[in-house]
mmCIF file of C-alpha atoms and ligand atoms in Angstrom:
data_model
loop_
_atom_site.group_PDB
_atom_site.id
_atom_site.type_symbol
_atom_site.label_atom_id
_atom_site.label_comp_id
_atom_site.label_asym_id
_atom_site.label_seq_id
_atom_site.Cartn_x
_atom_site.Cartn_y
_atom_site.Cartn_z
ATOM 1 C CA UNK U 1 202.157 181.209 284.557
ATOM 2 C CA UNK U 2 201.171 179.401 281.380
ATOM 3 C CA UNK U 3 199.126 176.253 281.641
ATOM 4 C CA UNK U 4 201.152 174.620 278.902
ATOM 5 C CA UNK U 5 204.671 173.217 278.896
ATOM 6 C CA UNK U 6 207.234 174.907 276.690
ATOM 7 C CA UNK U 7 207.369 171.662 274.801
ATOM 8 C CA UNK U 8 203.676 171.802 273.972
ATOM 9 C CA UNK U 9 203.698 175.531 273.238
ATOM 10 C CA UNK U 10 206.520 175.234 270.728
ATOM 11 C CA UNK U 11 204.969 172.336 268.855
ATOM 12 C CA UNK U 12 203.001 172.889 265.684
ATOM 13 C CA UNK U 13 200.221 170.436 264.711
ATOM 14 C CA UNK U 14 200.966 168.223 261.737
ATOM 15 C CA UNK U 15 200.211 170.488 258.743
ATOM 16 C CA UNK U 16 199.288 167.691 256.373
ATOM 17 C CA UNK U 17 196.579 166.488 258.721
ATOM 18 C CA UNK U 18 195.411 170.110 259.201
ATOM 19 C CA UNK U 19 194.947 170.723 255.480
ATOM 20 C CA UNK U 20 193.092 167.483 255.113
ATOM 21 C CA UNK U 21 190.754 168.601 257.897
ATOM 22 C CA UNK U 22 190.106 171.998 256.251
ATOM 23 C CA UNK U 23 189.338 170.341 252.907
ATOM 24 C CA UNK U 24 187.004 167.870 254.582
ATOM 25 C CA UNK U 25 185.156 170.633 256.396
ATOM 26 C CA UNK U 26 184.650 172.563 253.090
ATOM 27 C CA UNK U 27 183.410 169.315 251.601
ATOM 28 C CA UNK U 28 180.955 168.908 254.481
ATOM 29 C CA UNK U 29 179.553 172.324 253.585
ATOM 30 C CA UNK U 30 178.711 170.972 250.141
ATOM 31 C CA UNK U 31 181.719 172.398 248.334
ATOM 32 C CA UNK U 32 183.271 169.915 245.876
ATOM 33 C CA UNK U 33 186.971 169.686 246.666
ATOM 34 C CA UNK U 34 189.579 167.721 244.757
ATOM 35 C CA UNK U 35 191.833 166.483 247.505
ATOM 36 C CA UNK U 36 195.503 166.135 246.644
ATOM 37 C CA UNK U 37 196.373 166.612 250.311
ATOM 38 C CA UNK U 38 195.953 163.072 251.571
ATOM 39 C CA UNK U 39 198.950 161.135 252.797
ATOM 40 C CA UNK U 40 197.367 157.718 252.442
ATOM 41 C CA UNK U 41 196.312 155.272 249.692
ATOM 42 C CA UNK U 42 192.735 155.696 248.457
ATOM 43 C CA UNK U 43 192.314 151.924 248.201
ATOM 44 C CA UNK U 44 190.529 149.844 250.759
ATOM 45 C CA UNK U 45 192.489 147.415 252.942
ATOM 46 C CA UNK U 46 192.594 144.078 251.044
ATOM 47 C CA UNK U 47 189.843 141.618 252.116
ATOM 48 C CA UNK U 48 192.127 138.795 253.210
ATOM 49 C CA UNK U 49 193.775 141.203 255.694
ATOM 50 C CA UNK U 50 190.409 142.327 257.069
ATOM 51 C CA UNK U 51 189.353 138.709 257.389
ATOM 52 C CA UNK U 52 192.388 137.973 259.579
ATOM 53 C CA UNK U 53 191.326 140.815 261.906
ATOM 54 C CA UNK U 54 187.729 139.622 262.075
ATOM 55 C CA UNK U 55 188.964 136.135 262.897
ATOM 56 C CA UNK U 56 191.154 137.567 265.681
ATOM 57 C CA UNK U 57 188.148 139.291 267.233
ATOM 58 C CA UNK U 58 185.992 136.172 266.980
ATOM 59 C CA UNK U 59 188.705 134.059 268.564
ATOM 60 C CA UNK U 60 189.083 136.474 271.440
ATOM 61 C CA UNK U 61 192.545 137.732 270.501
ATOM 62 C CA UNK U 62 191.607 140.994 272.162
ATOM 63 C CA UNK U 63 193.900 141.269 275.214
ATOM 64 C CA UNK U 64 197.287 142.759 275.919
ATOM 65 C CA UNK U 65 200.139 141.292 273.943
ATOM 66 C CA UNK U 66 203.852 141.682 274.760
ATOM 67 C CA UNK U 67 204.730 145.417 274.655
ATOM 68 C CA UNK U 68 206.950 145.143 271.575
ATOM 69 C CA UNK U 69 204.543 142.929 269.611
ATOM 70 C CA UNK U 70 203.746 139.245 269.342
ATOM 71 C CA UNK U 71 206.383 136.710 268.425
ATOM 72 C CA UNK U 72 204.190 135.729 265.501
ATOM 73 C CA UNK U 73 204.301 139.240 264.024
ATOM 74 C CA UNK U 74 207.999 139.699 264.805
ATOM 75 C CA UNK U 75 208.690 136.442 262.941
ATOM 76 C CA UNK U 76 206.662 137.685 259.963
ATOM 77 C CA UNK U 77 208.717 140.914 259.992
ATOM 78 C CA UNK U 78 211.974 138.946 260.293
ATOM 79 C CA UNK U 79 210.908 136.847 257.277
ATOM 80 C CA UNK U 80 210.102 140.023 255.312
ATOM 81 C CA UNK U 81 213.576 141.446 255.950
ATOM 82 C CA UNK U 82 215.205 138.165 254.970
ATOM 83 C CA UNK U 83 213.065 137.700 251.849
ATOM 84 C CA UNK U 84 213.097 141.297 250.562
ATOM 85 C CA UNK U 85 216.363 142.748 251.810
ATOM 86 C CA UNK U 86 218.633 139.794 252.609
ATOM 87 C CA UNK U 87 218.776 141.056 256.205
ATOM 88 C CA UNK U 88 218.905 138.751 259.239
ATOM 89 C CA UNK U 89 217.398 140.040 262.455
ATOM 90 C CA UNK U 90 216.578 138.345 265.805
ATOM 91 C CA UNK U 91 213.336 138.954 267.642
ATOM 92 C CA UNK U 92 215.208 141.129 270.147
ATOM 93 C CA UNK U 93 216.183 143.420 267.262
ATOM 94 C CA UNK U 94 212.556 144.119 266.218
ATOM 95 C CA UNK U 95 209.873 146.277 267.814
ATOM 96 C CA UNK U 96 206.288 146.698 266.665
ATOM 97 C CA UNK U 97 204.700 150.098 267.443
ATOM 98 C CA UNK U 98 201.484 152.005 266.840
ATOM 99 C CA UNK U 99 202.540 153.134 263.365
ATOM 100 C CA UNK U 100 205.877 153.941 261.750
ATOM 101 C CA UNK U 101 205.569 157.405 263.254
ATOM 102 C CA UNK U 102 205.437 155.925 266.730
ATOM 103 C CA UNK U 103 208.494 153.753 266.048
ATOM 104 C CA UNK U 104 210.338 156.881 264.962
ATOM 105 C CA UNK U 105 209.198 158.774 268.025
ATOM 106 C CA UNK U 106 210.343 156.010 270.384
ATOM 107 C CA UNK U 107 213.626 155.875 268.534
ATOM 108 C CA UNK U 108 214.188 159.615 268.877
ATOM 109 C CA UNK U 109 213.432 159.404 272.598
ATOM 110 C CA UNK U 110 215.831 156.480 272.909
ATOM 111 C CA UNK U 111 218.972 157.822 271.207
ATOM 112 C CA UNK U 112 218.837 161.647 271.212
ATOM 113 C CA UNK U 113 219.998 163.958 273.964
ATOM 114 C CA UNK U 114 220.351 167.686 274.450
ATOM 115 C CA UNK U 115 223.239 168.875 272.308
ATOM 116 C CA UNK U 116 222.960 166.116 269.705
ATOM 117 C CA UNK U 117 222.667 167.129 266.060
ATOM 118 C CA UNK U 118 220.509 165.166 263.687
ATOM 119 C CA UNK U 119 220.921 165.704 259.956
ATOM 120 C CA UNK U 120 217.602 165.981 258.163
ATOM 121 C CA UNK U 121 217.761 166.321 254.354
ATOM 122 C CA UNK U 122 215.085 168.707 252.942
ATOM 123 C CA UNK U 123 212.511 168.343 251.536
ATOM 124 C CA UNK U 124 211.736 166.219 254.607
ATOM 125 C CA UNK U 125 208.726 164.398 256.006
ATOM 126 C CA UNK U 126 206.966 166.982 258.178
ATOM 127 C CA UNK U 127 207.290 164.981 261.404
ATOM 128 C CA UNK U 128 211.076 164.506 261.468
ATOM 129 C CA UNK U 129 212.166 167.951 262.769
ATOM 130 C CA UNK U 130 209.494 168.159 265.539
ATOM 131 C CA UNK U 131 210.214 164.619 266.748
ATOM 132 C CA UNK U 132 213.948 165.402 266.885
ATOM 133 C CA UNK U 133 213.223 168.630 268.784
ATOM 134 C CA UNK U 134 210.852 166.886 271.216
ATOM 135 C CA UNK U 135 213.733 164.549 272.110
ATOM 136 C CA UNK U 136 215.878 167.628 272.959
ATOM 137 C CA UNK U 137 218.189 167.344 269.949
ATOM 138 C CA UNK U 138 218.728 169.834 267.134
ATOM 139 C CA UNK U 139 217.658 169.132 263.563
ATOM 140 C CA UNK U 140 220.313 170.214 261.059
ATOM 141 C CA UNK U 141 218.575 170.762 257.765
ATOM 142 C CA UNK U 142 220.539 170.141 254.588
ATOM 143 C CA UNK U 143 218.967 171.060 251.288
ATOM 144 C CA UNK U 144 218.795 168.679 248.350
ATOM 145 C CA UNK U 145 218.141 169.786 244.795
ATOM 146 C CA UNK U 146 215.679 168.842 242.165
ATOM 147 C CA UNK U 147 218.463 168.396 239.604
ATOM 148 C CA UNK U 148 220.075 165.772 241.888
ATOM 149 C CA UNK U 149 216.802 163.871 242.126
ATOM 150 C CA UNK U 150 216.247 165.430 245.573
ATOM 151 C CA UNK U 151 219.135 163.285 246.925
ATOM 152 C CA UNK U 152 222.029 164.298 249.130
ATOM 153 C CA UNK U 153 225.329 164.932 247.433
ATOM 154 C CA UNK U 154 228.589 164.104 249.269
ATOM 155 C CA UNK U 155 229.882 167.668 249.386
ATOM 156 C CA UNK U 156 226.706 168.998 251.053
ATOM 157 C CA UNK U 157 226.480 166.184 253.597
ATOM 158 C CA UNK U 158 230.163 166.469 254.528
ATOM 159 C CA UNK U 159 229.708 170.194 255.233
ATOM 160 C CA UNK U 160 227.181 169.613 257.998
ATOM 161 C CA UNK U 161 228.819 166.674 259.808
ATOM 162 C CA UNK U 162 230.281 167.704 263.171
ATOM 163 C CA UNK U 163 231.449 165.775 266.277
ATOM 164 C CA UNK U 164 227.923 166.333 267.614
ATOM 165 C CA UNK U 165 226.267 164.548 264.705
ATOM 166 C CA UNK U 166 224.273 161.691 266.237
ATOM 167 C CA UNK U 167 222.276 160.548 263.232
ATOM 168 C CA UNK U 168 221.284 161.108 259.635
ATOM 169 C CA UNK U 169 217.705 160.503 258.521
ATOM 170 C CA UNK U 170 217.097 159.098 255.069
ATOM 171 C CA UNK U 171 213.703 158.403 253.561
ATOM 172 C CA UNK U 172 213.823 156.435 250.342
ATOM 173 C CA UNK U 173 211.544 156.499 248.414
ATOM 174 C CA UNK U 174 210.770 159.951 249.782
ATOM 175 C CA UNK U 175 207.686 161.669 250.994
ATOM 176 C CA UNK U 176 207.269 164.363 249.602
ATOM 177 C CA UNK U 177 209.555 164.203 246.533
ATOM 178 C CA UNK U 178 209.396 160.591 245.313
ATOM 179 C CA UNK U 179 213.202 160.618 245.063
ATOM 180 C CA UNK U 180 215.016 157.383 245.917
ATOM 181 C CA UNK U 181 218.621 156.358 246.651
ATOM 182 C CA UNK U 182 220.396 153.771 244.554
ATOM 183 C CA UNK U 183 222.803 151.243 246.059
ATOM 184 C CA UNK U 184 225.697 153.408 244.844
ATOM 185 C CA UNK U 185 224.346 156.460 246.704
ATOM 186 C CA UNK U 186 223.846 154.470 249.861
ATOM 187 C CA UNK U 187 227.402 153.129 249.750
ATOM 188 C CA UNK U 188 229.018 156.517 250.227
ATOM 189 C CA UNK U 189 226.473 157.519 252.831
ATOM 190 C CA UNK U 190 227.167 154.298 254.775
ATOM 191 C CA UNK U 191 230.916 154.920 254.557
ATOM 192 C CA UNK U 192 230.523 158.434 255.999
ATOM 193 C CA UNK U 193 228.425 157.060 258.870
ATOM 194 C CA UNK U 194 231.183 154.626 259.743
ATOM 195 C CA UNK U 195 233.941 157.200 259.445
ATOM 196 C CA UNK U 196 232.132 159.799 261.546
ATOM 197 C CA UNK U 197 230.306 157.399 263.892
ATOM 198 C CA UNK U 198 226.750 158.509 263.399
ATOM 199 C CA UNK U 199 223.562 156.458 263.148
ATOM 200 C CA UNK U 200 221.497 156.169 259.996
ATOM 201 C CA UNK U 201 217.757 156.204 260.495
ATOM 202 C CA UNK U 202 216.352 154.668 257.340
ATOM 203 C CA UNK U 203 212.649 155.233 256.835
ATOM 204 C CA UNK U 204 211.691 152.536 254.331
ATOM 205 C CA UNK U 205 207.913 152.834 254.575
ATOM 206 C CA UNK U 206 207.573 153.309 250.766
ATOM 207 C CA UNK U 207 209.862 150.401 249.886
ATOM 208 C CA UNK U 208 207.165 148.574 247.886
ATOM 209 C CA UNK U 209 205.718 151.590 246.114
ATOM 210 C CA UNK U 210 208.313 151.948 243.353
ATOM 211 C CA UNK U 211 208.151 152.370 239.592
ATOM 212 C CA UNK U 212 210.027 151.654 236.386
ATOM 213 C CA UNK U 213 211.630 148.485 237.843
ATOM 214 C CA UNK U 214 213.628 150.558 240.328
ATOM 215 C CA UNK U 215 215.699 148.274 242.553
ATOM 216 C CA UNK U 216 215.153 149.123 246.191
ATOM 217 C CA UNK U 217 218.143 148.596 248.480
ATOM 218 C CA UNK U 218 218.122 148.934 252.260
ATOM 219 C CA UNK U 219 221.266 150.687 253.489
ATOM 220 C CA UNK U 220 221.447 148.170 256.347
ATOM 221 C CA UNK U 221 222.110 145.409 253.837
ATOM 222 C CA UNK U 222 225.387 146.952 252.561
ATOM 223 C CA UNK U 223 227.603 145.507 255.305
ATOM 224 C CA UNK U 224 227.487 144.198 258.857
ATOM 225 C CA UNK U 225 229.213 147.350 260.093
ATOM 226 C CA UNK U 226 226.631 149.610 258.428
ATOM 227 C CA UNK U 227 223.796 147.404 259.738
ATOM 228 C CA UNK U 228 225.073 147.995 263.289
ATOM 229 C CA UNK U 229 224.733 151.740 262.737
ATOM 230 C CA UNK U 230 221.287 151.579 261.072
ATOM 231 C CA UNK U 231 217.794 151.592 262.458
ATOM 232 C CA UNK U 232 215.138 150.834 259.885
ATOM 233 C CA UNK U 233 211.705 152.377 260.404
ATOM 234 C CA UNK U 234 208.946 150.655 258.467
ATOM 235 C CA UNK U 235 205.270 149.758 258.622
ATOM 236 C CA UNK U 236 202.260 148.261 256.876
ATOM 237 C CA UNK U 237 200.295 151.541 256.433
ATOM 238 C CA UNK U 238 201.299 152.552 252.931
ATOM 239 C CA UNK U 239 202.028 149.191 251.279
ATOM 240 C CA UNK U 240 198.775 147.525 252.358
ATOM 241 C CA UNK U 241 196.446 150.538 252.562
ATOM 242 C CA UNK U 242 196.346 150.094 256.347
ATOM 243 C CA UNK U 243 196.891 153.638 257.642
ATOM 244 C CA UNK U 244 194.077 153.365 260.203
ATOM 245 C CA UNK U 245 195.294 150.116 261.750
ATOM 246 C CA UNK U 246 198.339 151.750 263.319
ATOM 247 C CA UNK U 247 201.077 149.170 262.923
ATOM 248 C CA UNK U 248 204.660 150.170 262.270
ATOM 249 C CA UNK U 249 207.955 148.563 263.212
ATOM 250 C CA UNK U 250 211.633 149.177 263.595
ATOM 251 C CA UNK U 251 214.689 146.958 263.255
ATOM 252 C CA UNK U 252 218.106 147.730 264.701
ATOM 253 C CA UNK U 253 220.725 147.038 267.352
ATOM 254 C CA UNK U 254 219.354 145.137 270.333
ATOM 255 C CA UNK U 255 220.312 147.771 272.909
ATOM 256 C CA UNK U 256 218.401 150.487 271.048
ATOM 257 C CA UNK U 257 215.359 148.314 270.443
ATOM 258 C CA UNK U 258 215.322 147.421 274.168
ATOM 259 C CA UNK U 259 215.308 151.150 275.075
ATOM 260 C CA UNK U 260 212.454 151.766 272.616
ATOM 261 C CA UNK U 261 210.595 148.875 274.246
ATOM 262 C CA UNK U 262 211.029 150.563 277.661
ATOM 263 C CA UNK U 263 209.630 153.825 276.412
ATOM 264 C CA UNK U 264 206.737 152.085 274.751
ATOM 265 C CA UNK U 265 206.055 150.090 277.952
ATOM 266 C CA UNK U 266 205.607 153.344 279.886
ATOM 267 C CA UNK U 267 203.449 155.070 277.284
ATOM 268 C CA UNK U 268 201.266 153.068 274.916
ATOM 269 C CA UNK U 269 202.027 149.409 275.834
ATOM 270 C CA UNK U 270 201.425 147.075 272.914
ATOM 271 C CA UNK U 271 199.948 148.087 269.563
ATOM 272 C CA UNK U 272 196.409 146.807 268.995
ATOM 273 C CA UNK U 273 196.271 142.995 269.175
ATOM 274 C CA UNK U 274 193.725 142.767 266.305
ATOM 275 C CA UNK U 275 195.870 144.949 264.030
ATOM 276 C CA UNK U 276 198.861 142.783 264.795
ATOM 277 C CA UNK U 277 197.001 139.698 263.514
ATOM 278 C CA UNK U 278 195.996 141.602 260.384
ATOM 279 C CA UNK U 279 199.607 142.654 259.853
ATOM 280 C CA UNK U 280 200.796 139.046 260.006
ATOM 281 C CA UNK U 281 198.405 138.300 257.156
ATOM 282 C CA UNK U 282 199.510 141.421 255.250
ATOM 283 C CA UNK U 283 203.182 140.465 255.463
ATOM 284 C CA UNK U 284 202.877 136.703 254.875
ATOM 285 C CA UNK U 285 199.744 136.432 252.705
ATOM 286 C CA UNK U 286 199.220 137.108 249.013
ATOM 287 C CA UNK U 287 200.984 140.251 247.697
ATOM 288 C CA UNK U 288 198.799 140.456 244.553
ATOM 289 C CA UNK U 289 196.808 143.456 245.807
ATOM 290 C CA UNK U 290 200.030 145.389 246.402
ATOM 291 C CA UNK U 291 200.994 144.872 242.758
ATOM 292 C CA UNK U 292 197.559 146.076 241.649
ATOM 293 C CA UNK U 293 197.782 149.220 243.755
ATOM 294 C CA UNK U 294 201.296 150.031 242.609
ATOM 295 C CA UNK U 295 200.281 149.673 238.946
ATOM 296 C CA UNK U 296 197.407 152.080 239.505
ATOM 297 C CA UNK U 297 199.748 154.571 241.229
ATOM 298 C CA UNK U 298 202.210 154.283 238.341
ATOM 299 C CA UNK U 299 199.557 155.101 235.734
ATOM 300 C CA UNK U 300 198.464 158.135 237.775
ATOM 301 C CA UNK U 301 202.045 159.266 238.281
ATOM 302 C CA UNK U 302 202.714 159.185 234.550
ATOM 303 C CA UNK U 303 199.596 161.250 233.907
ATOM 304 C CA UNK U 304 200.060 163.832 236.636
ATOM 305 C CA UNK U 305 203.777 164.448 235.905
ATOM 306 C CA UNK U 306 203.024 164.893 232.244
ATOM 307 C CA UNK U 307 200.181 167.334 232.884
ATOM 308 C CA UNK U 308 202.153 169.383 235.427
ATOM 309 C CA UNK U 309 205.155 169.703 233.137
ATOM 310 C CA UNK U 310 202.892 171.056 230.393
ATOM 311 C CA UNK U 311 201.815 173.959 232.582
ATOM 312 C CA UNK U 312 203.911 177.037 231.635
ATOM 313 C CA UNK U 313 206.488 177.812 234.334
ATOM 314 C CA UNK U 314 205.996 174.574 236.285
ATOM 315 C CA UNK U 315 208.696 171.957 236.636
ATOM 316 C CA UNK U 316 207.936 168.552 238.074
ATOM 317 C CA UNK U 317 210.490 165.812 238.979
ATOM 318 C CA UNK U 318 209.283 162.365 237.962
ATOM 319 C CA UNK U 319 209.016 160.327 241.185
ATOM 320 C CA UNK U 320 210.740 156.950 241.485
ATOM 321 C CA UNK U 321 208.473 155.848 244.316
ATOM 322 C CA UNK U 322 205.774 156.760 246.918
ATOM 323 C CA UNK U 323 202.576 158.493 245.732
ATOM 324 C CA UNK U 324 203.382 162.209 245.737
ATOM 325 C CA UNK U 325 204.578 164.731 243.179
ATOM 326 C CA UNK U 326 206.545 167.776 244.251
ATOM 327 C CA UNK U 327 206.366 170.343 241.437
ATOM 328 C CA UNK U 328 208.145 173.698 241.525
ATOM 329 C CA UNK U 329 205.635 176.554 241.206
ATOM 330 C CA UNK U 330 207.906 179.389 242.242
ATOM 331 C CA UNK U 331 207.642 181.150 238.874
ATOM 332 C CA UNK U 332 204.097 182.098 239.962
ATOM 333 C CA UNK U 333 205.242 183.761 243.186
ATOM 334 C CA UNK U 334 204.886 187.513 242.913
ATOM 335 C CA UNK U 335 201.764 187.282 240.761
ATOM 336 C CA UNK U 336 198.379 188.380 242.101
ATOM 337 C CA UNK U 337 194.689 187.470 242.081
ATOM 338 C CA UNK U 338 192.280 190.361 242.347
ATOM 339 C CA UNK U 339 195.045 192.492 243.794
ATOM 340 C CA UNK U 340 196.058 189.882 246.377
ATOM 341 C CA UNK U 341 199.666 188.867 245.973
ATOM 342 C CA UNK U 342 200.817 185.232 246.050
ATOM 343 C CA UNK U 343 204.246 185.327 247.680
ATOM 344 C CA UNK U 344 204.960 181.744 248.682
ATOM 345 C CA UNK U 345 203.757 178.156 248.806
ATOM 346 C CA UNK U 346 201.317 178.810 251.621
ATOM 347 C CA UNK U 347 199.622 181.636 249.659
ATOM 348 C CA UNK U 348 199.495 179.398 246.578
ATOM 349 C CA UNK U 349 197.979 176.472 248.511
ATOM 350 C CA UNK U 350 195.369 178.822 250.018
ATOM 351 C CA UNK U 351 194.581 180.170 246.554
ATOM 352 C CA UNK U 352 194.185 176.672 245.151
ATOM 353 C CA UNK U 353 191.907 175.663 247.956
ATOM 354 C CA UNK U 354 189.732 178.761 247.875
ATOM 355 C CA UNK U 355 189.563 179.501 244.155
ATOM 356 C CA UNK U 356 190.318 176.190 242.412
ATOM 357 C CA UNK U 357 188.835 174.143 245.252
ATOM 358 C CA UNK U 358 191.816 171.881 245.127
ATOM 359 C CA UNK U 359 193.642 170.849 248.308
ATOM 360 C CA UNK U 360 197.442 170.646 248.157
ATOM 361 C CA UNK U 361 200.164 170.909 250.808
ATOM 362 C CA UNK U 362 202.536 173.904 250.667
ATOM 363 C CA UNK U 363 206.168 172.949 250.205
ATOM 364 C CA UNK U 364 207.277 175.176 253.111
ATOM 365 C CA UNK U 365 205.940 172.482 255.467
ATOM 366 C CA UNK U 366 208.545 170.137 254.026
ATOM 367 C CA UNK U 367 211.292 172.761 254.164
ATOM 368 C CA UNK U 368 211.063 173.710 250.460
ATOM 369 C CA UNK U 369 208.963 176.828 249.766
ATOM 370 C CA UNK U 370 209.338 176.761 245.970
ATOM 371 C CA UNK U 371 207.215 173.619 245.740
ATOM 372 C CA UNK U 372 203.819 172.207 246.564
ATOM 373 C CA UNK U 373 202.958 168.582 247.266
ATOM 374 C CA UNK U 374 200.197 166.770 245.460
ATOM 375 C CA UNK U 375 199.260 163.233 246.480
ATOM 376 C CA UNK U 376 198.109 161.068 243.567
ATOM 377 C CA UNK U 377 196.551 158.524 245.849
ATOM 378 C CA UNK U 378 193.235 159.539 244.359
ATOM 379 C CA UNK U 379 191.293 158.483 241.259
ATOM 380 C CA UNK U 380 192.550 159.290 237.755
ATOM 381 C CA UNK U 381 189.256 161.071 237.153
ATOM 382 C CA UNK U 382 189.847 163.390 240.119
ATOM 383 C CA UNK U 383 193.427 163.932 239.069
ATOM 384 C CA UNK U 384 192.269 165.085 235.629
ATOM 385 C CA UNK U 385 189.641 167.384 237.085
ATOM 386 C CA UNK U 386 192.069 168.729 239.704
ATOM 387 C CA UNK U 387 194.686 169.538 237.070
ATOM 388 C CA UNK U 388 192.100 171.283 234.900
ATOM 389 C CA UNK U 389 191.125 173.440 237.885
ATOM 390 C CA UNK U 390 194.719 174.254 238.725
ATOM 391 C CA UNK U 391 195.509 175.203 235.136
ATOM 392 C CA UNK U 392 192.371 177.338 234.923
ATOM 393 C CA UNK U 393 193.025 179.266 238.114
ATOM 394 C CA UNK U 394 196.703 179.886 237.234
ATOM 395 C CA UNK U 395 195.512 181.735 234.154
ATOM 396 C CA UNK U 396 193.606 184.159 236.390
ATOM 397 C CA UNK U 397 196.840 185.419 237.951
ATOM 398 C CA UNK U 398 198.497 188.559 236.774
HETATM 399 C C1 PLP N 1 203.202 157.658 256.368
HETATM 400 C C2 PLP N 1 204.654 157.779 256.720
HETATM 401 C C3 PLP N 1 205.198 157.157 257.859
HETATM 402 C C4 PLP N 1 204.466 156.331 258.877
HETATM 403 O O1 PLP N 1 203.169 156.328 258.933
HETATM 404 P P1 PLP N 1 202.367 155.471 260.024
HETATM 405 O O2 PLP N 1 200.934 155.643 259.607
HETATM 406 O O3 PLP N 1 202.660 156.052 261.360
HETATM 407 O O4 PLP N 1 202.841 154.069 259.955
HETATM 408 C C5 PLP N 1 206.540 157.271 258.085
HETATM 409 N N1 PLP N 1 207.346 157.962 257.267
HETATM 410 C C6 PLP N 1 206.860 158.557 256.192
HETATM 411 C C7 PLP N 1 207.820 159.305 255.335
HETATM 412 C C8 PLP N 1 205.512 158.539 255.882
HETATM 413 O O5 PLP N 1 205.075 159.155 254.804
#
């Protein structure tokens, strides 16, 4: 008999974290790696946020808090939704968890059952399908296309809706593509959710990292009916360069939030008290640092998209938000290096790591094998050097 549960045996580790680890271990051996693999801002957490955490420690705010977060932080989150999205929530409709990923996990455990279908547009964030599967439900992958800005089109979504459809996941702006839904897009998606009675899980973690004056709209703000069918997953990690602090949150119908609270109460209890204090400061304090980081990301995005599109055979969609590019490299599949054939995105990512010493994430991990993901949450200097290396090694292929 196996020692492990079927659940554990069937679960793959998060590939983005794995590639990061491999790159870091090569780096530890003295090999200079340009790392486009990271899924987090390269900036430090702003000082005023750190100061709030230090103050919390000094004042002894180091004990259990309520499982679903302090009232102070919930009120800061409620204010954020009101201010940024015109959404009104009560405390009982908010839960704070140990990261946006944890909020999503609790949500999946709270609303999915065996036999439920959950529509996941591809390219998707790597953790969605496994978290759906862990909850016993079935991910139904629906492809989106580069020429549609990596967004769902009505015809394709309608094709996969069945009476078993429990929810649709949308992530706008998207990791890995940088695609983002306009209000107009969200309107027809919301209508379909009402007609066919499924939930919308809206992952809005990249809300603030947007370019070219894009107007972010939360699908929950479209109408009261749509709001009742929507659970927003959000967090401070990406906006405030706070990935290590582990604070995410969700907003949605009271009954669902209460179930998430129950699951959290029997697993992690409250997220870290100190991080909660820091998050209050992040959400209610000065937002100047956010603007500075987004401007830096925008400059890098412009550079990296331009460079990638100049490489023969490469096509790169210009992201509207987040800090990733998702170029199509499939014209290189079938070519070889020293007799070794590159057949897919995994082979190409291995080739880049070993020969170019550049870490990227293969698109297959996001359900799109023609592509690779590069994070531009790294210095412009590194981006230039990384692109030089990629270009150079592509010329070695025949
Ligand atoms: C980073 C990320 C999250 C959440 O990250 P946490 O660190 O758990 O808060 C959620 N969704 C997407 C798409 C992400 O990229």
